[in-house]
Short mmCIF file of C-alpha atoms in Angstrom, two decimals:
data_model
loop_
_atom_site.label_atom_id
_atom_site.label_comp_id
_atom_site.label_asym_id
_atom_site.label_seq_id
_atom_site.Cartn_x
_atom_site.Cartn_y
_atom_site.Cartn_z
CA UNK B 1 -17.99 -35.93 -20.47
CA UNK B 2 -19.90 -37.54 -17.61
CA UNK B 3 -17.28 -36.39 -15.12
CA UNK B 4 -17.48 -32.87 -16.54
CA UNK B 5 -21.27 -32.81 -16.06
CA UNK B 6 -20.87 -34.10 -12.54
CA UNK B 7 -18.30 -31.39 -11.75
CA UNK B 8 -20.59 -28.71 -13.19
CA UNK B 9 -23.48 -30.05 -11.13
CA UNK B 10 -21.27 -30.07 -8.05
CA UNK B 11 -20.09 -26.52 -8.66
CA UNK B 12 -23.60 -25.11 -9.07
CA UNK B 13 -25.37 -27.33 -6.54
CA UNK B 14 -24.05 -25.50 -3.50
CA UNK B 15 -26.10 -22.50 -2.40
CA UNK B 16 -22.97 -20.62 -1.35
CA UNK B 17 -21.32 -21.00 -4.76
CA UNK B 18 -24.41 -19.83 -6.62
CA UNK B 19 -24.88 -16.91 -4.25
CA UNK B 20 -21.23 -15.82 -4.58
CA UNK B 21 -21.33 -15.92 -8.38
CA UNK B 22 -24.65 -14.06 -8.41
CA UNK B 23 -23.37 -11.37 -6.04
CA UNK B 24 -20.23 -10.96 -8.12
CA UNK B 25 -22.32 -10.52 -11.26
CA UNK B 26 -24.70 -8.06 -9.56
CA UNK B 27 -21.78 -6.08 -8.10
CA UNK B 28 -20.19 -5.91 -11.55
CA UNK B 29 -23.41 -4.69 -13.17
CA UNK B 30 -23.96 -2.09 -10.45
CA UNK B 31 -20.34 -0.94 -10.75
CA UNK B 32 -20.74 -0.52 -14.51
CA UNK B 33 -23.93 1.49 -14.02
CA UNK B 34 -22.47 3.72 -11.31
CA UNK B 35 -19.27 4.25 -13.25
CA UNK B 36 -21.22 5.10 -16.40
CA UNK B 37 -23.31 7.66 -14.51
CA UNK B 38 -20.20 9.26 -13.02
CA UNK B 39 -18.46 9.39 -16.40
CA UNK B 40 -21.59 10.86 -17.97
CA UNK B 41 -21.61 13.60 -15.33
CA UNK B 42 -17.97 14.43 -16.02
CA UNK B 43 -18.55 14.58 -19.77
CA UNK B 44 -21.61 16.79 -19.27
CA UNK B 45 -19.55 19.17 -17.14
CA UNK B 46 -16.91 19.36 -19.87
CA UNK B 47 -19.54 19.89 -22.56
CA UNK B 48 -21.38 22.54 -20.53
CA UNK B 49 -18.15 24.46 -20.00
CA UNK B 50 -17.60 24.65 -23.75
CA UNK B 51 -21.18 25.66 -24.49
CA UNK B 52 -21.24 28.34 -21.79
CA UNK B 53 -17.99 29.80 -23.07
CA UNK B 54 -19.28 29.82 -26.64
CA UNK B 55 -22.47 31.63 -25.51
CA UNK B 56 -20.39 34.18 -23.61
CA UNK B 57 -18.26 34.80 -26.68
CA UNK B 58 -21.38 35.26 -28.83
CA UNK B 59 -22.79 37.67 -26.23
CA UNK B 60 -19.63 39.76 -26.32
CA UNK B 61 -19.65 39.91 -30.11
CA UNK B 62 -23.25 41.16 -30.13
CA UNK B 63 -22.25 44.31 -28.25
CA UNK B 64 -21.85 47.47 -30.28
CA UNK B 65 -18.65 48.39 -28.43
CA UNK B 66 -16.30 45.72 -27.21
CA UNK B 67 -14.79 46.04 -23.71
CA UNK B 68 -11.12 46.80 -23.19
CA UNK B 69 -8.70 43.90 -23.57
CA UNK B 70 -7.94 43.89 -19.84
CA UNK B 71 -11.61 43.63 -18.96
CA UNK B 72 -12.14 40.82 -21.44
CA UNK B 73 -9.11 38.99 -20.07
CA UNK B 74 -10.45 39.27 -16.53
CA UNK B 75 -13.87 37.79 -17.29
CA UNK B 76 -12.95 35.33 -20.06
CA UNK B 77 -12.93 31.96 -18.25
CA UNK B 78 -11.81 29.54 -20.91
CA UNK B 79 -12.68 25.84 -20.40
CA UNK B 80 -10.12 23.06 -20.41
CA UNK B 81 -10.65 19.31 -20.57
CA UNK B 82 -8.95 16.33 -18.97
CA UNK B 83 -8.86 13.92 -21.91
CA UNK B 84 -10.30 10.82 -20.29
CA UNK B 85 -10.55 7.53 -22.09
CA UNK B 86 -14.10 6.11 -22.39
CA UNK B 87 -12.76 3.36 -20.14
CA UNK B 88 -12.78 5.92 -17.34
CA UNK B 89 -16.41 4.89 -16.86
CA UNK B 90 -15.13 1.52 -15.62
CA UNK B 91 -11.82 2.49 -14.02
CA UNK B 92 -12.39 5.83 -12.28
CA UNK B 93 -8.94 6.33 -10.76
CA UNK B 94 -8.24 9.97 -9.86
CA UNK B 95 -10.96 11.44 -12.07
CA UNK B 96 -13.73 11.25 -9.44
CA UNK B 97 -11.95 13.57 -6.99
CA UNK B 98 -10.39 16.18 -9.28
CA UNK B 99 -11.49 18.93 -11.60
CA UNK B 100 -11.80 17.61 -15.15
CA UNK B 101 -13.00 20.84 -16.77
CA UNK B 102 -11.04 23.61 -15.03
CA UNK B 103 -11.77 27.11 -16.32
CA UNK B 104 -8.73 29.33 -16.81
CA UNK B 105 -8.35 33.11 -16.95
CA UNK B 106 -5.34 35.27 -17.79
CA UNK B 107 -4.83 36.08 -14.11
CA UNK B 108 -2.35 34.24 -11.83
CA UNK B 109 -2.35 30.56 -12.68
CA UNK B 110 -1.41 28.88 -9.41
CA UNK B 111 -4.23 30.49 -7.44
CA UNK B 112 -6.65 29.13 -10.04
CA UNK B 113 -5.24 25.61 -9.65
CA UNK B 114 -4.83 25.41 -5.87
CA UNK B 115 -6.89 28.19 -4.29
CA UNK B 116 -10.22 26.53 -4.95
CA UNK B 117 -12.49 23.81 -3.65
CA UNK B 118 -11.36 20.72 -5.54
CA UNK B 119 -14.43 18.66 -4.69
CA UNK B 120 -17.92 19.86 -3.90
CA UNK B 121 -19.10 17.52 -1.09
CA UNK B 122 -22.72 17.98 -2.13
CA UNK B 123 -21.89 16.64 -5.58
CA UNK B 124 -19.61 13.81 -4.46
CA UNK B 125 -20.89 10.30 -5.11
CA UNK B 126 -21.19 7.98 -2.13
CA UNK B 127 -18.49 5.34 -2.13
CA UNK B 128 -16.07 4.59 -4.92
CA UNK B 129 -17.48 1.47 -6.57
CA UNK B 130 -16.36 0.93 -10.13
CA UNK B 131 -15.56 -2.15 -12.19
CA UNK B 132 -11.91 -1.76 -11.25
CA UNK B 133 -12.85 -2.20 -7.57
CA UNK B 134 -14.85 -5.34 -8.40
CA UNK B 135 -11.98 -6.88 -10.37
CA UNK B 136 -9.19 -5.89 -7.98
CA UNK B 137 -10.86 -6.64 -4.63
CA UNK B 138 -13.97 -8.79 -5.09
CA UNK B 139 -12.70 -11.13 -7.79
CA UNK B 140 -10.02 -12.71 -5.52
CA UNK B 141 -12.66 -13.36 -2.84
CA UNK B 142 -14.87 -15.16 -5.35
CA UNK B 143 -11.91 -17.28 -6.45
CA UNK B 144 -11.07 -18.17 -2.86
CA UNK B 145 -14.61 -19.15 -1.89
CA UNK B 146 -14.98 -21.43 -4.92
CA UNK B 147 -11.59 -23.10 -4.82
CA UNK B 148 -9.62 -23.04 -1.60
CA UNK B 149 -11.57 -25.85 0.14
CA UNK B 150 -11.74 -28.27 -2.76
CA UNK B 151 -9.28 -30.81 -1.36
CA UNK B 152 -10.24 -30.35 2.30
CA UNK B 153 -13.90 -30.96 1.41
CA UNK B 154 -12.92 -34.18 -0.35
CA UNK B 155 -10.90 -35.23 2.68
CA UNK B 156 -13.75 -34.38 5.04
CA UNK B 157 -16.21 -36.40 2.92
CA UNK B 158 -13.81 -39.36 2.77
CA UNK B 159 -13.43 -39.27 -1.02
CA UNK B 160 -9.78 -38.19 -1.18
CA UNK B 161 -8.38 -41.71 -0.75
CA UNK B 162 -10.73 -43.00 -3.42
CA UNK B 163 -9.60 -40.27 -5.86
CA UNK B 164 -5.98 -41.25 -5.29
CA UNK B 165 -6.85 -44.88 -6.04
CA UNK B 166 -8.33 -44.06 -9.48
CA UNK B 167 -6.27 -44.67 -12.66
CA UNK B 168 -6.22 -40.95 -13.21
CA UNK B 169 -4.40 -39.22 -10.41
CA UNK B 170 -6.09 -37.08 -7.78
CA UNK B 171 -4.02 -34.18 -9.07
CA UNK B 172 -5.68 -34.53 -12.47
CA UNK B 173 -9.12 -34.37 -10.90
CA UNK B 174 -8.22 -31.30 -8.84
CA UNK B 175 -6.70 -29.64 -11.89
CA UNK B 176 -9.94 -30.19 -13.82
CA UNK B 177 -11.96 -28.76 -10.94
CA UNK B 178 -9.72 -25.68 -10.82
CA UNK B 179 -9.89 -25.30 -14.61
CA UNK B 180 -13.70 -25.47 -14.52
CA UNK B 181 -13.90 -22.78 -11.86
CA UNK B 182 -11.37 -20.62 -13.70
CA UNK B 183 -13.46 -20.94 -16.89
CA UNK B 184 -16.73 -20.05 -15.12
CA UNK B 185 -15.30 -16.97 -13.37
CA UNK B 186 -13.40 -15.92 -16.50
CA UNK B 187 -16.60 -16.14 -18.58
CA UNK B 188 -18.41 -13.97 -16.01
CA UNK B 189 -15.63 -11.39 -16.26
CA UNK B 190 -15.79 -11.49 -20.07
CA UNK B 191 -19.58 -11.11 -19.88
CA UNK B 192 -19.20 -7.99 -17.72
CA UNK B 193 -16.54 -6.46 -19.98
CA UNK B 194 -18.40 -7.19 -23.21
CA UNK B 195 -21.67 -5.89 -21.75
CA UNK B 196 -19.93 -2.73 -20.57
CA UNK B 197 -18.30 -2.26 -23.97
CA UNK B 198 -21.64 -2.61 -25.76
CA UNK B 199 -23.65 -0.46 -23.34
CA UNK B 200 -21.02 2.30 -23.17
CA UNK B 201 -19.99 2.08 -26.84
CA UNK B 202 -16.42 1.21 -25.90
CA UNK B 203 -14.23 0.14 -28.80
CA UNK B 204 -13.02 -3.45 -28.98
CA UNK B 205 -9.49 -2.19 -29.43
CA UNK B 206 -6.12 -2.91 -27.88
CA UNK B 207 -7.25 -1.59 -24.49
CA UNK B 208 -10.13 -4.09 -24.39
CA UNK B 209 -7.85 -7.05 -25.04
CA UNK B 210 -5.21 -5.68 -22.67
CA UNK B 211 -7.79 -5.52 -19.88
CA UNK B 212 -8.82 -9.11 -20.59
CA UNK B 213 -5.19 -10.28 -20.62
CA UNK B 214 -4.34 -8.40 -17.41
CA UNK B 215 -7.45 -9.73 -15.64
CA UNK B 216 -6.67 -13.28 -16.76
CA UNK B 217 -3.14 -13.00 -15.42
CA UNK B 218 -4.49 -11.60 -12.16
CA UNK B 219 -6.87 -14.55 -11.89
CA UNK B 220 -4.01 -16.99 -12.48
CA UNK B 221 -2.17 -15.43 -9.55
CA UNK B 222 -5.05 -15.92 -7.12
CA UNK B 223 -5.83 -19.41 -8.38
CA UNK B 224 -2.17 -20.23 -7.77
CA UNK B 225 -2.40 -18.87 -4.23
CA UNK B 226 -5.47 -21.03 -3.62
CA UNK B 227 -3.75 -24.11 -5.09
CA UNK B 228 -0.64 -23.50 -2.99
CA UNK B 229 -2.72 -23.28 0.19
CA UNK B 230 -4.64 -26.44 -0.71
CA UNK B 231 -1.38 -28.30 -1.28
CA UNK B 232 -0.64 -28.33 2.46
CA UNK B 233 -3.61 -30.66 2.99
CA UNK B 234 -5.02 -28.74 5.95
CA UNK B 235 -8.64 -28.31 7.04
CA UNK B 236 -11.21 -26.10 5.34
CA UNK B 237 -11.07 -23.59 8.18
CA UNK B 238 -7.29 -23.34 7.93
CA UNK B 239 -7.41 -22.97 4.14
CA UNK B 240 -10.11 -20.31 4.24
CA UNK B 241 -8.38 -18.26 6.92
CA UNK B 242 -5.02 -18.55 5.18
CA UNK B 243 -6.47 -17.44 1.85
CA UNK B 244 -8.34 -14.55 3.50
CA UNK B 245 -5.12 -13.53 5.23
CA UNK B 246 -3.31 -13.60 1.88
CA UNK B 247 -6.02 -11.38 0.38
CA UNK B 248 -5.74 -8.94 3.29
CA UNK B 249 -1.95 -8.79 2.88
CA UNK B 250 -1.81 -8.40 -0.91
CA UNK B 251 -4.96 -6.34 -1.45
CA UNK B 252 -5.07 -4.24 1.73
CA UNK B 253 -1.97 -4.15 3.91
CA UNK B 254 0.77 -3.93 1.27
CA UNK B 255 -0.98 -1.20 -0.80
CA UNK B 256 -1.72 0.74 2.39
CA UNK B 257 1.89 0.37 3.53
CA UNK B 258 3.15 1.55 0.14
CA UNK B 259 0.91 4.63 0.16
CA UNK B 260 1.79 5.38 3.79
CA UNK B 261 5.50 5.14 3.02
CA UNK B 262 5.16 7.39 -0.04
CA UNK B 263 3.09 9.91 1.91
CA UNK B 264 5.83 10.17 4.54
CA UNK B 265 8.67 10.05 2.03
CA UNK B 266 7.23 12.71 -0.28
CA UNK B 267 5.22 14.75 2.20
CA UNK B 268 4.72 18.30 0.95
CA UNK B 269 2.62 21.33 1.80
CA UNK B 270 3.41 22.92 -1.54
CA UNK B 271 -0.21 23.63 -2.58
CA UNK B 272 -0.85 25.54 0.65
CA UNK B 273 2.50 27.33 0.46
CA UNK B 274 1.93 28.26 -3.18
CA UNK B 275 -1.55 29.65 -2.50
CA UNK B 276 -0.43 31.62 0.56
CA UNK B 277 2.76 32.98 -0.99
CA UNK B 278 0.99 34.02 -4.17
CA UNK B 279 -1.79 35.75 -2.24
CA UNK B 280 0.74 37.67 -0.15
CA UNK B 281 2.65 38.67 -3.29
CA UNK B 282 -0.51 39.96 -4.95
CA UNK B 283 -1.57 41.93 -1.87
CA UNK B 284 1.87 43.47 -1.40
CA UNK B 285 1.98 44.40 -5.08
CA UNK B 286 -0.63 47.12 -4.59
CA UNK B 287 1.77 49.03 -2.34
CA UNK B 288 4.78 48.83 -4.66
CA UNK B 289 5.84 51.19 -7.43
CA UNK B 290 3.73 50.24 -10.43
CA UNK B 291 6.27 51.21 -13.08
CA UNK B 292 8.94 49.19 -11.30
CA UNK B 293 6.57 46.22 -11.26
CA UNK B 294 6.00 46.59 -14.99
CA UNK B 295 9.75 46.88 -15.67
CA UNK B 296 10.40 43.72 -13.68
CA UNK B 297 7.68 41.96 -15.65
CA UNK B 298 9.21 43.05 -18.98
CA UNK B 299 12.49 41.45 -17.95
CA UNK B 300 10.64 38.12 -17.91
CA UNK B 301 8.44 38.84 -20.93
CA UNK B 302 10.73 40.68 -23.35
CA UNK B 303 8.35 40.40 -26.33
CA UNK B 304 6.38 43.37 -24.99
CA UNK B 305 9.27 45.69 -24.03
CA UNK B 306 8.17 48.29 -26.58
CA UNK B 307 5.10 49.12 -24.53
CA UNK B 308 4.52 52.71 -23.39
CA UNK B 309 5.31 53.75 -19.77
CA UNK B 310 2.51 53.77 -17.25
CA UNK B 311 0.56 56.93 -16.48
CA UNK B 312 -1.18 58.01 -13.30
CA UNK B 313 -4.45 56.21 -14.05
CA UNK B 314 -5.11 52.52 -13.49
CA UNK B 315 -3.63 50.46 -16.28
CA UNK B 316 -4.44 46.82 -17.08
CA UNK B 317 -0.82 46.30 -18.12
CA UNK B 318 0.34 46.76 -14.56
CA UNK B 319 -2.46 44.56 -13.19
CA UNK B 320 -1.57 41.57 -15.37
CA UNK B 321 2.14 42.18 -14.90
CA UNK B 322 1.59 41.88 -11.16
CA UNK B 323 -0.49 38.75 -11.65
CA UNK B 324 2.24 37.08 -13.69
CA UNK B 325 4.99 38.11 -11.27
CA UNK B 326 3.10 36.33 -8.49
CA UNK B 327 3.32 33.17 -10.61
CA UNK B 328 7.03 33.82 -11.10
CA UNK B 329 7.41 34.20 -7.33
CA UNK B 330 6.06 30.70 -6.71
CA UNK B 331 7.58 29.09 -9.81
CA UNK B 332 10.26 27.27 -7.84
CA UNK B 333 7.70 25.85 -5.42
CA UNK B 334 5.57 24.77 -8.38
CA UNK B 335 8.48 23.01 -10.06
CA UNK B 336 9.49 21.31 -6.81
CA UNK B 337 5.90 20.15 -6.35
CA UNK B 338 5.86 18.70 -9.86
CA UNK B 339 9.19 16.96 -9.35
CA UNK B 340 8.05 15.55 -6.02
CA UNK B 341 4.88 14.20 -7.61
CA UNK B 342 6.89 12.69 -10.45
CA UNK B 343 9.26 10.94 -8.02
CA UNK B 344 6.28 9.73 -6.02
CA UNK B 345 4.67 8.27 -9.13
CA UNK B 346 7.89 6.54 -10.16
CA UNK B 347 8.32 5.09 -6.68
CA UNK B 348 4.71 3.94 -6.69
CA UNK B 349 5.27 2.13 -9.99
CA UNK B 350 8.31 0.33 -8.60
CA UNK B 351 6.76 -0.56 -5.23
CA UNK B 352 3.53 -1.76 -6.85
CA UNK B 353 5.46 -4.92 -7.77
CA UNK B 354 5.11 -5.93 -4.09
CA UNK B 355 1.33 -6.22 -4.44
CA UNK B 356 -0.36 -7.75 -7.52
CA UNK B 357 -3.57 -5.99 -6.49
CA UNK B 358 -1.93 -2.56 -6.44
CA UNK B 359 -0.05 -3.29 -9.66
CA UNK B 360 -3.26 -4.42 -11.40
CA UNK B 361 -5.21 -1.39 -10.20
CA UNK B 362 -2.54 1.04 -11.40
CA UNK B 363 -2.46 -0.57 -14.83
CA UNK B 364 -6.24 -0.34 -15.19
CA UNK B 365 -6.15 3.36 -14.27
CA UNK B 366 -3.34 3.99 -16.73
CA UNK B 367 -5.33 2.32 -19.53
CA UNK B 368 -8.28 4.62 -18.75
CA UNK B 369 -6.12 7.79 -18.51
CA UNK B 370 -7.28 8.28 -14.92
CA UNK B 371 -3.99 7.74 -13.08
CA UNK B 372 -2.17 10.35 -11.00
CA UNK B 373 0.34 10.69 -13.84
CA UNK B 374 -2.51 11.60 -16.23
CA UNK B 375 -3.74 14.14 -13.69
CA UNK B 376 -0.28 15.73 -13.61
CA UNK B 377 -0.16 15.82 -17.43
CA UNK B 378 -3.54 17.55 -17.48
CA UNK B 379 -2.34 20.24 -15.05
CA UNK B 380 0.71 20.80 -17.24
CA UNK B 381 -1.53 21.23 -20.27
CA UNK B 382 -3.59 23.76 -18.31
CA UNK B 383 -0.40 25.70 -17.51
CA UNK B 384 0.61 25.73 -21.19
CA UNK B 385 -2.85 26.88 -22.24
CA UNK B 386 -2.80 29.61 -19.60
CA UNK B 387 0.32 30.99 -21.27
CA UNK B 388 -1.45 31.04 -24.65
CA UNK B 389 -4.30 33.05 -23.12
CA UNK B 390 -1.93 35.52 -21.48
CA UNK B 391 0.03 36.12 -24.66
CA UNK B 392 -3.16 36.51 -26.67
CA UNK B 393 -4.34 39.39 -24.48
CA UNK B 394 -0.87 40.89 -23.99
CA UNK B 395 -0.72 41.83 -27.67
CA UNK B 396 -3.71 44.10 -27.17
CA UNK B 397 -2.92 45.50 -23.72
CA UNK B 398 0.77 46.26 -24.19
CA UNK B 399 0.52 47.64 -27.71
CA UNK B 400 -2.81 49.47 -27.20
CA UNK B 401 -4.51 47.50 -29.97
CA UNK B 402 -8.33 47.51 -29.93
CA UNK B 403 -10.03 44.15 -29.75
CA UNK B 404 -12.24 43.40 -32.75
CA UNK B 405 -15.02 40.87 -33.15
CA UNK B 406 -12.72 38.82 -35.37
CA UNK B 407 -10.18 38.72 -32.54
CA UNK B 408 -12.86 37.43 -30.18
CA UNK B 409 -13.67 34.66 -32.64
CA UNK B 410 -9.97 33.82 -32.96
CA UNK B 411 -9.50 33.40 -29.21
CA UNK B 412 -7.33 30.26 -28.70
CA UNK B 413 -9.27 27.23 -27.52
CA UNK B 414 -7.92 24.43 -25.38
CA UNK B 415 -6.83 21.34 -27.29
CA UNK B 416 -6.80 18.30 -25.05
CA UNK B 417 -3.93 15.92 -25.62
CA UNK B 418 -3.58 12.30 -24.65
CA UNK B 419 0.04 11.76 -23.59
CA UNK B 420 1.90 8.95 -25.28
CA UNK B 421 2.41 6.01 -22.96
CA UNK B 422 5.05 3.36 -23.04
CA UNK B 423 4.77 -0.15 -21.68
CA UNK B 424 7.15 -1.13 -18.90
CA UNK B 425 8.15 -4.41 -20.51
CA UNK B 426 10.56 -5.42 -17.76
CA UNK B 427 8.03 -4.93 -15.00
CA UNK B 428 5.46 -6.90 -17.00
CA UNK B 429 7.93 -9.72 -17.67
CA UNK B 430 8.98 -9.90 -14.02
CA UNK B 431 5.34 -10.04 -12.90
CA UNK B 432 4.57 -12.78 -15.43
CA UNK B 433 7.67 -14.73 -14.38
CA UNK B 434 6.71 -14.44 -10.70
CA UNK B 435 3.21 -15.78 -11.40
CA UNK B 436 4.65 -18.58 -13.56
CA UNK B 437 6.98 -19.64 -10.74
CA UNK B 438 4.04 -19.57 -8.32
CA UNK B 439 2.01 -21.79 -10.69
CA UNK B 440 4.89 -24.27 -10.99
CA UNK B 441 5.42 -24.43 -7.22
CA UNK B 442 1.70 -24.92 -6.54
CA UNK B 443 1.50 -27.61 -9.24
CA UNK B 444 4.47 -29.56 -7.88
CA UNK B 445 3.13 -29.43 -4.34
CA UNK B 446 -0.33 -30.61 -5.42
CA UNK B 447 1.24 -33.56 -7.26
CA UNK B 448 3.09 -34.57 -4.11
CA UNK B 449 0.00 -34.37 -1.91
CA UNK B 450 -0.99 -37.82 -0.65
CA UNK B 451 -4.10 -39.05 1.17
CA UNK B 452 -4.11 -38.66 4.93
#
């Protein structure tokens, strides 16, 4: 017990150690606050979209005469919602740079997805600090500062030979020092997660415990790296530089190399091509035979083949037929873009095994439903909802049915879905096995370390 008190006193006596722990705690608190504010803004945007649409629907129903179905379809911007987990407040992922409440009309879909400003620079938050950033990038630095010079400091102070002469081995003393530091940092992480869960009303469910387990495993990896570096018995400068180099490689260089490789491997200008091709198709459509356009449309949408031929006057049927045909024109590009993104995501999952930092970050984003795969699922849901809206209005436009107030009330609303996710057991087992091997190697080397 006396030795434990002495180790605690030694850990917290140094100004650097106390400052590092304090900065880590402050950074975590600030990250929780900033993430919570960003998540609150996203949720407010989603809520506002629903309220505005409801007010617009009430305004339409108060009119004595309802507009034509084509006019309603043109102005009815129905809100959608990216179903984010409450944990998105802590692990932002892709949600900070993408639309999370896209409004959809019955007009051409792809121009609504791509031909818009994705991010308003005036509304963009400075930086990207969230709790995920603190855990992925700052946590390893804290571990390194508190641990990597333990043995070299003992050697420099002349106590290493004395520790080896004690009945209990020097390895046992070092192991206790590492365990104490692991416990202190782990408790700080738990404090941050529990505080965030309480402040943000996050459930203490499977995600909570999965985050704790993943963070603990991530800490074991970096403690093993520190122990392995210490086992060479070099100076404090050498140990610090080697650990910092390891952090740069695993947390910076490897993830950057992976993303650079994927960007070159799956480079695509599909969004620009889709927007341009669809715009050209829509513009050219005004110069084509309108009845022929409608006939071509009915070949794709056979449910409305019983519609009457077009007359000389402007007809909404032709307008929306042209809009849909522009989507058909870019359908292949859209599918290729989706397939390319899917292959990129699969490659990213495989290559993330090269970097524990990248792997850990991806898993946190997946738990919060803020990964690039979740973004792709949301876009697919928007496309499916767009089809519901089109078909809802087609019944009125193609069969000359008047829109009633009951029909306005029965307008289909977007139902956000959270895609089912499976756990890549093999990847998790391989990662755990790799860390276990690293722990064993570091332990064996520390046991063999002798006084200089």
